[in-house]
Each structure stands twice: as C-alpha cells, then as structure tokens.
mmCIF file of C-alpha atoms and ligand atoms in Angstrom:
data_model
loop_
_atom_site.group_PDB
_atom_site.id
_atom_site.type_symbol
_atom_site.label_atom_id
_atom_site.label_comp_id
_atom_site.label_asym_id
_atom_site.label_seq_id
_atom_site.Cartn_x
_atom_site.Cartn_y
_atom_site.Cartn_z
ATOM 1 C CA MET A 1 -3.292 0.744 -23.819
ATOM 2 C CA ARG A 2 -6.895 1.428 -22.556
ATOM 3 C CA LEU A 3 -7.502 2.954 -19.221
ATOM 4 C CA ASP A 4 -10.995 3.202 -17.685
ATOM 5 C CA LEU A 5 -11.101 5.505 -14.661
ATOM 6 C CA PHE A 6 -14.214 5.486 -12.199
ATOM 7 C CA THR A 7 -14.603 8.583 -10.185
ATOM 8 C CA LEU A 8 -16.936 11.096 -8.579
ATOM 9 C CA PHE A 9 -14.878 13.903 -9.874
ATOM 10 C CA PRO A 10 -14.112 13.433 -13.703
ATOM 11 C CA GLU A 11 -12.846 17.071 -14.209
ATOM 12 C CA ILE A 12 -9.890 16.506 -11.779
ATOM 13 C CA LEU A 13 -8.751 13.736 -14.084
ATOM 14 C CA SER A 14 -9.625 15.434 -17.418
ATOM 15 C CA GLY A 15 -7.551 18.456 -16.362
ATOM 16 C CA TYR A 16 -4.499 16.449 -15.867
ATOM 17 C CA LEU A 17 -4.851 14.093 -18.722
ATOM 18 C CA GLY A 18 -5.377 17.137 -21.145
ATOM 19 C CA GLN A 19 -1.665 18.339 -20.547
ATOM 20 C CA SER A 20 1.653 17.645 -21.768
ATOM 21 C CA ILE A 21 2.983 14.083 -22.318
ATOM 22 C CA LEU A 22 -0.381 12.364 -21.488
ATOM 23 C CA ALA A 23 -2.317 14.636 -23.781
ATOM 24 C CA LYS A 24 0.074 13.718 -26.662
ATOM 25 C CA ALA A 25 -0.208 10.053 -25.892
ATOM 26 C CA ILE A 26 -3.942 10.118 -26.118
ATOM 27 C CA GLU A 27 -3.976 12.391 -29.192
ATOM 28 C CA ARG A 28 -1.623 9.758 -30.849
ATOM 29 C CA LYS A 29 -3.815 6.899 -29.814
ATOM 30 C CA LEU A 30 -1.115 5.271 -27.847
ATOM 31 C CA VAL A 31 -3.324 5.625 -24.645
ATOM 32 C CA GLU A 32 -7.144 5.491 -24.888
ATOM 33 C CA VAL A 33 -8.724 6.899 -21.743
ATOM 34 C CA HIS A 34 -12.415 6.602 -20.658
ATOM 35 C CA LEU A 35 -13.790 8.564 -17.663
ATOM 36 C CA HIS A 36 -16.729 7.195 -15.870
ATOM 37 C CA ASP A 37 -18.802 9.172 -13.231
ATOM 38 C CA PHE A 38 -20.437 6.759 -10.943
ATOM 39 C CA ARG A 39 -22.911 9.417 -9.808
ATOM 40 C CA ARG A 40 -24.654 8.583 -13.298
ATOM 41 C CA TRP A 41 -25.343 5.160 -11.924
ATOM 42 C CA THR A 42 -27.520 6.323 -8.993
ATOM 43 C CA LYS A 43 -31.242 5.532 -9.253
ATOM 44 C CA ASP A 44 -32.650 7.781 -6.646
ATOM 45 C CA LYS A 45 -33.870 11.330 -7.461
ATOM 46 C CA HIS A 46 -31.188 12.978 -5.454
ATOM 47 C CA GLN A 47 -28.498 10.962 -7.006
ATOM 48 C CA SER A 48 -26.819 10.141 -3.763
ATOM 49 C CA VAL A 49 -23.573 8.270 -4.000
ATOM 50 C CA ASP A 50 -22.849 8.378 -0.197
ATOM 51 C CA ASP A 51 -24.521 7.698 3.111
ATOM 52 C CA ARG A 52 -23.818 7.757 6.837
ATOM 53 C CA PRO A 53 -21.891 4.590 8.076
ATOM 54 C CA PHE A 54 -23.863 1.858 9.842
ATOM 55 C CA GLY A 55 -22.557 1.683 13.467
ATOM 56 C CA GLY A 56 -21.968 5.465 13.467
ATOM 57 C CA GLY A 57 -18.896 7.506 13.304
ATOM 58 C CA PRO A 58 -17.671 10.586 11.223
ATOM 59 C CA GLY A 59 -17.776 10.863 7.529
ATOM 60 C CA MET A 60 -19.733 9.335 4.827
ATOM 61 C CA VAL A 61 -19.331 6.032 2.981
ATOM 62 C CA ILE A 62 -19.740 5.493 -0.817
ATOM 63 C CA LYS A 63 -22.588 3.304 -1.543
ATOM 64 C CA VAL A 64 -22.167 -0.101 -2.949
ATOM 65 C CA GLU A 65 -24.852 -0.057 -5.821
ATOM 66 C CA PRO A 66 -23.774 2.688 -8.132
ATOM 67 C CA VAL A 67 -20.116 1.761 -7.853
ATOM 68 C CA VAL A 68 -20.587 -2.077 -8.606
ATOM 69 C CA GLU A 69 -23.139 -1.475 -11.390
ATOM 70 C CA CYS A 70 -21.096 1.125 -13.088
ATOM 71 C CA VAL A 71 -17.817 -0.998 -13.065
ATOM 72 C CA GLU A 72 -19.585 -4.097 -14.101
ATOM 73 C CA ALA A 73 -21.247 -2.474 -16.925
ATOM 74 C CA VAL A 74 -18.081 -0.967 -18.251
ATOM 75 C CA CYS A 75 -15.993 -4.138 -17.676
ATOM 76 C CA ASN A 76 -18.554 -6.263 -19.417
ATOM 77 C CA ALA A 77 -18.424 -4.091 -22.405
ATOM 78 C CA LEU A 78 -14.595 -4.097 -22.586
ATOM 79 C CA PRO A 79 -13.066 -5.794 -25.722
ATOM 80 C CA ALA A 80 -10.718 -7.911 -23.479
ATOM 81 C CA SER A 81 -10.741 -8.464 -19.813
ATOM 82 C CA GLY A 82 -8.356 -6.059 -18.028
ATOM 83 C CA ARG A 83 -7.188 -5.518 -14.507
ATOM 84 C CA LEU A 84 -9.297 -3.698 -11.869
ATOM 85 C CA ILE A 85 -7.208 -1.545 -9.379
ATOM 86 C CA LEU A 86 -8.659 0.213 -6.448
ATOM 87 C CA LEU A 87 -6.603 3.219 -5.235
ATOM 88 C CA THR A 88 -6.576 3.034 -1.479
ATOM 89 C CA PRO A 89 -4.113 3.905 1.366
ATOM 90 C CA GLN A 90 -4.800 0.244 2.515
ATOM 91 C CA GLY A 91 -3.419 -1.296 -0.692
ATOM 92 C CA ARG A 92 0.098 -2.517 -1.328
ATOM 93 C CA ARG A 93 2.508 0.286 -1.956
ATOM 94 C CA LEU A 94 3.244 1.365 -5.661
ATOM 95 C CA THR A 95 6.832 0.764 -6.730
ATOM 96 C CA GLN A 96 8.532 0.964 -10.156
ATOM 97 C CA PRO A 97 8.393 -2.939 -10.612
ATOM 98 C CA ILE A 98 4.636 -2.849 -10.044
ATOM 99 C CA VAL A 99 4.504 0.024 -12.523
ATOM 100 C CA GLU A 100 6.361 -2.138 -15.029
ATOM 101 C CA GLU A 101 4.041 -5.013 -14.454
ATOM 102 C CA LEU A 102 0.839 -2.750 -15.166
ATOM 103 C CA ALA A 103 2.321 -1.220 -18.135
ATOM 104 C CA ALA A 104 2.460 -4.691 -19.719
ATOM 105 C CA GLU A 105 -1.344 -5.033 -19.406
ATOM 106 C CA SER A 106 -3.529 -4.047 -22.431
ATOM 107 C CA SER A 107 -6.227 -2.514 -20.273
ATOM 108 C CA LEU A 108 -6.517 -1.174 -16.741
ATOM 109 C CA GLN A 109 -9.542 -0.001 -14.869
ATOM 110 C CA LEU A 110 -8.876 2.285 -11.895
ATOM 111 C CA LEU A 111 -11.408 3.007 -9.133
ATOM 112 C CA CYS A 112 -11.022 6.190 -7.162
ATOM 113 C CA GLY A 113 -12.520 6.550 -3.651
ATOM 114 C CA ARG A 114 -13.452 9.623 -1.725
ATOM 115 C CA TYR A 115 -14.650 10.307 1.937
ATOM 116 C CA GLU A 116 -14.328 7.593 4.382
ATOM 117 C CA GLY A 117 -13.934 4.968 1.457
ATOM 118 C CA PHE A 118 -16.277 2.603 -0.209
ATOM 119 C CA ASP A 119 -18.815 0.249 1.399
ATOM 120 C CA GLN A 120 -16.715 -2.928 2.024
ATOM 121 C CA ARG A 121 -18.851 -4.987 -0.279
ATOM 122 C CA VAL A 122 -17.335 -3.093 -3.311
ATOM 123 C CA THR A 123 -14.090 -4.763 -2.521
ATOM 124 C CA GLU A 124 -15.740 -8.148 -1.761
ATOM 125 C CA ILE A 125 -17.800 -8.262 -5.035
ATOM 126 C CA LEU A 126 -15.249 -6.663 -7.460
ATOM 127 C CA GLN A 127 -12.158 -8.126 -5.783
ATOM 128 C CA PRO A 128 -9.880 -5.362 -7.089
ATOM 129 C CA ASP A 129 -6.011 -5.222 -6.858
ATOM 130 C CA GLU A 130 -5.604 -2.578 -4.089
ATOM 131 C CA ILE A 131 -2.780 0.060 -4.475
ATOM 132 C CA SER A 132 -1.606 2.785 -2.438
ATOM 133 C CA ILE A 133 0.936 5.434 -3.492
ATOM 134 C CA GLY A 134 2.591 5.875 -0.088
ATOM 135 C CA ASP A 135 2.154 6.058 3.595
ATOM 136 C CA TYR A 136 0.096 9.289 3.962
ATOM 137 C CA VAL A 137 -3.569 9.933 3.461
ATOM 138 C CA LEU A 138 -5.164 11.820 0.468
ATOM 139 C CA GLY A 139 -8.564 13.329 0.215
ATOM 140 C CA GLY A 140 -9.314 10.977 -2.603
ATOM 141 C CA GLY A 141 -7.921 8.418 -4.969
ATOM 142 C CA GLU A 142 -8.024 10.634 -7.999
ATOM 143 C CA VAL A 143 -4.458 12.205 -7.481
ATOM 144 C CA ALA A 144 -3.110 8.559 -6.860
ATOM 145 C CA ALA A 145 -4.676 7.332 -10.019
ATOM 146 C CA MET A 146 -2.923 10.145 -11.831
ATOM 147 C CA VAL A 147 0.366 9.172 -10.309
ATOM 148 C CA LEU A 148 -0.144 5.701 -11.454
ATOM 149 C CA VAL A 149 -1.374 6.718 -14.858
ATOM 150 C CA ASP A 150 1.600 8.946 -15.405
ATOM 151 C CA ALA A 151 4.065 6.348 -14.270
ATOM 152 C CA VAL A 152 2.579 3.638 -16.418
ATOM 153 C CA ALA A 153 1.924 5.685 -19.483
ATOM 154 C CA ARG A 154 5.579 6.742 -19.987
ATOM 155 C CA LEU A 155 6.481 3.089 -20.248
ATOM 156 C CA VAL A 156 4.057 2.502 -23.224
ATOM 157 C CA PRO A 157 6.241 2.257 -26.342
ATOM 158 C CA GLY A 158 6.236 5.514 -28.455
ATOM 159 C CA VAL A 159 4.933 7.637 -25.417
ATOM 160 C CA LEU A 160 8.284 9.150 -24.715
ATOM 161 C CA GLY A 161 10.169 10.504 -27.598
ATOM 162 C CA ASP A 162 13.361 8.608 -26.817
ATOM 163 C CA GLN A 163 12.736 5.247 -25.370
ATOM 164 C CA ARG A 164 16.138 5.338 -23.537
ATOM 165 C CA SER A 165 14.725 7.864 -21.199
ATOM 166 C CA CYS A 166 12.846 5.280 -19.296
ATOM 167 C CA VAL A 167 15.147 2.327 -19.690
ATOM 168 C CA GLU A 168 17.800 4.232 -17.673
ATOM 169 C CA ASP A 169 15.298 5.560 -15.010
ATOM 170 C CA SER A 170 15.975 5.175 -11.368
ATOM 171 C CA PHE A 171 14.277 2.223 -9.875
ATOM 172 C CA SER A 172 13.576 0.595 -13.289
ATOM 173 C CA GLN A 173 14.430 -3.109 -14.095
ATOM 174 C CA GLY A 174 16.519 -3.408 -10.958
ATOM 175 C CA ASN A 175 18.281 -0.140 -11.301
ATOM 176 C CA ARG A 176 18.749 1.083 -7.850
ATOM 177 C CA LEU A 177 20.741 4.202 -8.485
ATOM 178 C CA LEU A 178 19.597 7.917 -8.737
ATOM 179 C CA GLU A 179 20.214 9.996 -11.814
ATOM 180 C CA PHE A 180 23.183 12.139 -12.534
ATOM 181 C CA ALA A 181 23.007 15.898 -12.815
ATOM 182 C CA GLN A 182 22.071 17.280 -16.092
ATOM 183 C CA TYR A 183 23.097 20.750 -17.595
ATOM 184 C CA THR A 184 22.131 22.695 -20.697
ATOM 185 C CA ARG A 185 23.176 26.157 -21.923
ATOM 186 C CA PRO A 186 24.481 28.677 -20.963
ATOM 187 C CA ARG A 187 27.775 27.394 -19.779
ATOM 188 C CA GLU A 188 27.919 29.758 -16.962
ATOM 189 C CA TYR A 189 25.099 31.382 -14.946
ATOM 190 C CA ARG A 190 25.665 33.848 -12.054
ATOM 191 C CA GLY A 191 29.089 32.303 -11.715
ATOM 192 C CA TYR A 192 27.834 28.799 -11.679
ATOM 193 C CA GLN A 193 29.755 26.696 -14.156
ATOM 194 C CA VAL A 194 28.738 23.469 -16.087
ATOM 195 C CA PRO A 195 31.343 20.898 -15.148
ATOM 196 C CA GLU A 196 34.407 20.944 -17.547
ATOM 197 C CA VAL A 197 34.061 17.366 -18.476
ATOM 198 C CA LEU A 198 30.599 17.663 -20.021
ATOM 199 C CA LEU A 199 32.094 20.115 -22.559
ATOM 200 C CA SER A 200 35.075 18.120 -23.328
ATOM 201 C CA GLY A 201 33.597 15.900 -26.039
ATOM 202 C CA ASN A 202 35.374 12.838 -24.501
ATOM 203 C CA HIS A 203 32.507 10.356 -24.246
ATOM 204 C CA GLU A 204 34.398 7.879 -22.107
ATOM 205 C CA ALA A 205 35.285 10.531 -19.423
ATOM 206 C CA ILE A 206 31.660 11.766 -19.636
ATOM 207 C CA SER A 207 30.258 8.186 -19.001
ATOM 208 C CA LYS A 208 32.861 7.879 -16.148
ATOM 209 C CA TRP A 209 31.900 11.132 -14.617
ATOM 210 C CA ARG A 210 28.242 10.353 -14.869
ATOM 211 C CA ARG A 211 28.721 6.865 -13.196
ATOM 212 C CA GLU A 212 30.659 8.359 -10.304
ATOM 213 C CA GLN A 213 27.781 11.109 -9.927
ATOM 214 C CA THR A 214 25.378 8.404 -9.700
ATOM 215 C CA LEU A 215 27.115 6.362 -7.100
ATOM 216 C CA GLU A 216 27.878 9.529 -5.070
ATOM 217 C CA ARG A 217 24.374 10.872 -5.148
ATOM 218 C CA THR A 218 22.758 7.478 -4.231
ATOM 219 C CA ARG A 219 25.412 7.072 -1.400
ATOM 220 C CA ASP A 220 24.639 10.701 -0.120
ATOM 221 C CA ARG A 221 20.931 10.743 -0.422
ATOM 222 C CA ARG A 222 19.550 7.217 -0.548
ATOM 223 C CA ALA A 223 22.128 4.784 0.949
ATOM 224 C CA ASP A 224 19.257 2.320 1.619
ATOM 225 C CA LEU A 225 19.121 1.731 -2.121
ATOM 226 C CA LEU A 226 22.730 0.449 -2.186
ATOM 227 C CA ASP A 227 22.693 -1.814 0.823
ATOM 228 C CA GLY A 228 19.003 -2.928 0.766
ATOM 229 C CA SER A 229 18.321 -1.528 4.251
ATOM 230 C CA GLY A 230 15.744 0.962 5.278
ATOM 231 C CA ASP A 231 12.750 2.050 3.432
ATOM 232 C CA SER A 232 13.725 1.349 -0.146
ATOM 233 C CA PRO A 233 10.807 1.734 -2.582
ATOM 234 C CA VAL A 234 12.223 -1.143 -4.648
ATOM 235 C CA GLU A 235 12.356 -3.597 -1.965
ATOM 236 C CA PRO A 236 10.257 -6.885 -2.561
ATOM 237 C CA ASP A 237 6.770 -6.559 -1.130
ATOM 238 C CA ARG A 238 6.443 -8.247 2.206
ATOM 239 C CA SER A 239 2.580 -8.380 2.415
HETATM 240 CL CL1 6GU B 301 -4.407 5.384 -3.366
HETATM 241 N N1 6GU B 301 -5.852 6.855 -1.792
HETATM 242 C C1 6GU B 301 -5.980 7.954 -0.826
HETATM 243 N N2 6GU B 301 -7.127 8.390 -0.446
HETATM 244 N N3 6GU B 301 -4.886 8.074 0.020
HETATM 245 C C2 6GU B 301 -3.741 7.548 -0.374
HETATM 246 C C3 6GU B 301 -3.518 6.739 -1.427
HETATM 247 C C4 6GU B 301 -4.653 6.446 -2.218
HETATM 248 N N4 6GU B 301 -2.241 6.266 -1.363
HETATM 249 C C5 6GU B 301 -1.676 6.968 -0.397
HETATM 250 N N5 6GU B 301 -2.475 7.696 0.366
#
C-alpha cells in the first residue's frame, strides 16, 4: 500500500512512522510512505502558508494555492489513482468498517490541516473524503492521520506477524464484542493469580472461558455494542 501524507509538520509524522510495527512494515516494503510539506509549494519569499480570514475572526486560515498545487502535483504523478482524504473534525467519524474499506485501497492520500482549517476552496477543488477521528478538537490533523494510518496498516497482509490478530479484533467484520483478558508469566504476582482454566491445557474449557469473558466485559463496559443502542462506534453512518 502506498501512502502520501500532506502536512506542514512532516517531523510529527516521521517520528511516529519510524517506530515499531509501522517502521517494520515500511522497511519490509509492505507500506510505502511519502511525506509532502506544502510549505515547499509556496511562491512568495516568506513562504507563507496561512493568512488572516476574510470577514475577520480569530486564527489563521491555510491558503488555497500551496495545498491544491502540492496535492495535484503529487496525485498526477501517482502510478494509479488513489483516494484523497482530508482529516477534519467536520468529517464522518472513523470506524473499523471504514478502516477496512480504506485498507482495501492500493493508495491513500492524507491531507492534514492546522490552525482554523483550510480555505474552503481546497475542499471544493480537491473534493476529498472528509474523515474525523471523534467528537473532540485536535490542534491539527497529523495525529488523526497517524490514527488512521496505524489502524489501516495493521490490516495490510503481512504487517502483523499473525494475521489472526486482526481477524479477531473488536469491531472488525461485524464483531461487536470486546476482547478477553490475556495473561503471561509469572503465574502469580503480588498475590494476583492467572485464572486456573488458562493453565489447564483444556482448549475447550479455555475457549468457553474466553467467550464468557468477552460477553461479560462487553455487557459491563459497552452494553451499547450488544443492543445496538447508544453511541456505538460500529453503527452505520447516518450522515
Ligand atoms: Cl481529523 N482533525 C482535527 N483537527 N481535530 C479532530 C479530528 C481531525 N478528528 C477529531 N478531532
């Protein structure tokens, strides 16, 4: 999968992409990432990427020209057309079904905003798919883009050591249950014991215990996932 990320702060992204599972996926060429700084696409000598809003008001607005020209240049040079996404609190909320849909694409272009947002004409001209990661406001789209990249990359075949890890995930492919508790050595720590059944070697009993755990946890913590009420993150999008 190829990812092109557009930002004013490429270092925020390179730091995150340089660690752990994502770094390995990139090294193994399962994921190819390109960072683009749209400040490089400014033409004035001060390299200004933002300006005061017409009509007044607080904050600064990111200018239309560097963004549109940077995204167009990169997209036109792509081997295959991809899917352009703008990270914004005004987008539809990211859920695991959307993550699964994006993981099936061969190429994604992610546009990260800052300040009071982009000039509206960026959206009108580029017509991106607008995605939010939840109902709260971040200082910028970079962290949201990393949330999306992290969630998508782990579904790319080969990125996780054991593909079962993501097939059994909460929220994946209609799974609406939380995961069961996991334990590793030692068997006892400060008087806290590993449940006896997990040490029994009885696979049937272990599966049954895990199924029960899963239901009990979901009932206790996220009853909305079981009855379809409330603020379920896997509910169909109503927008
Ligand atoms: Cl994608 N961007 C920003 N700035 N804030 C957010 C968000 C995105 N998603 C939730 N809050």
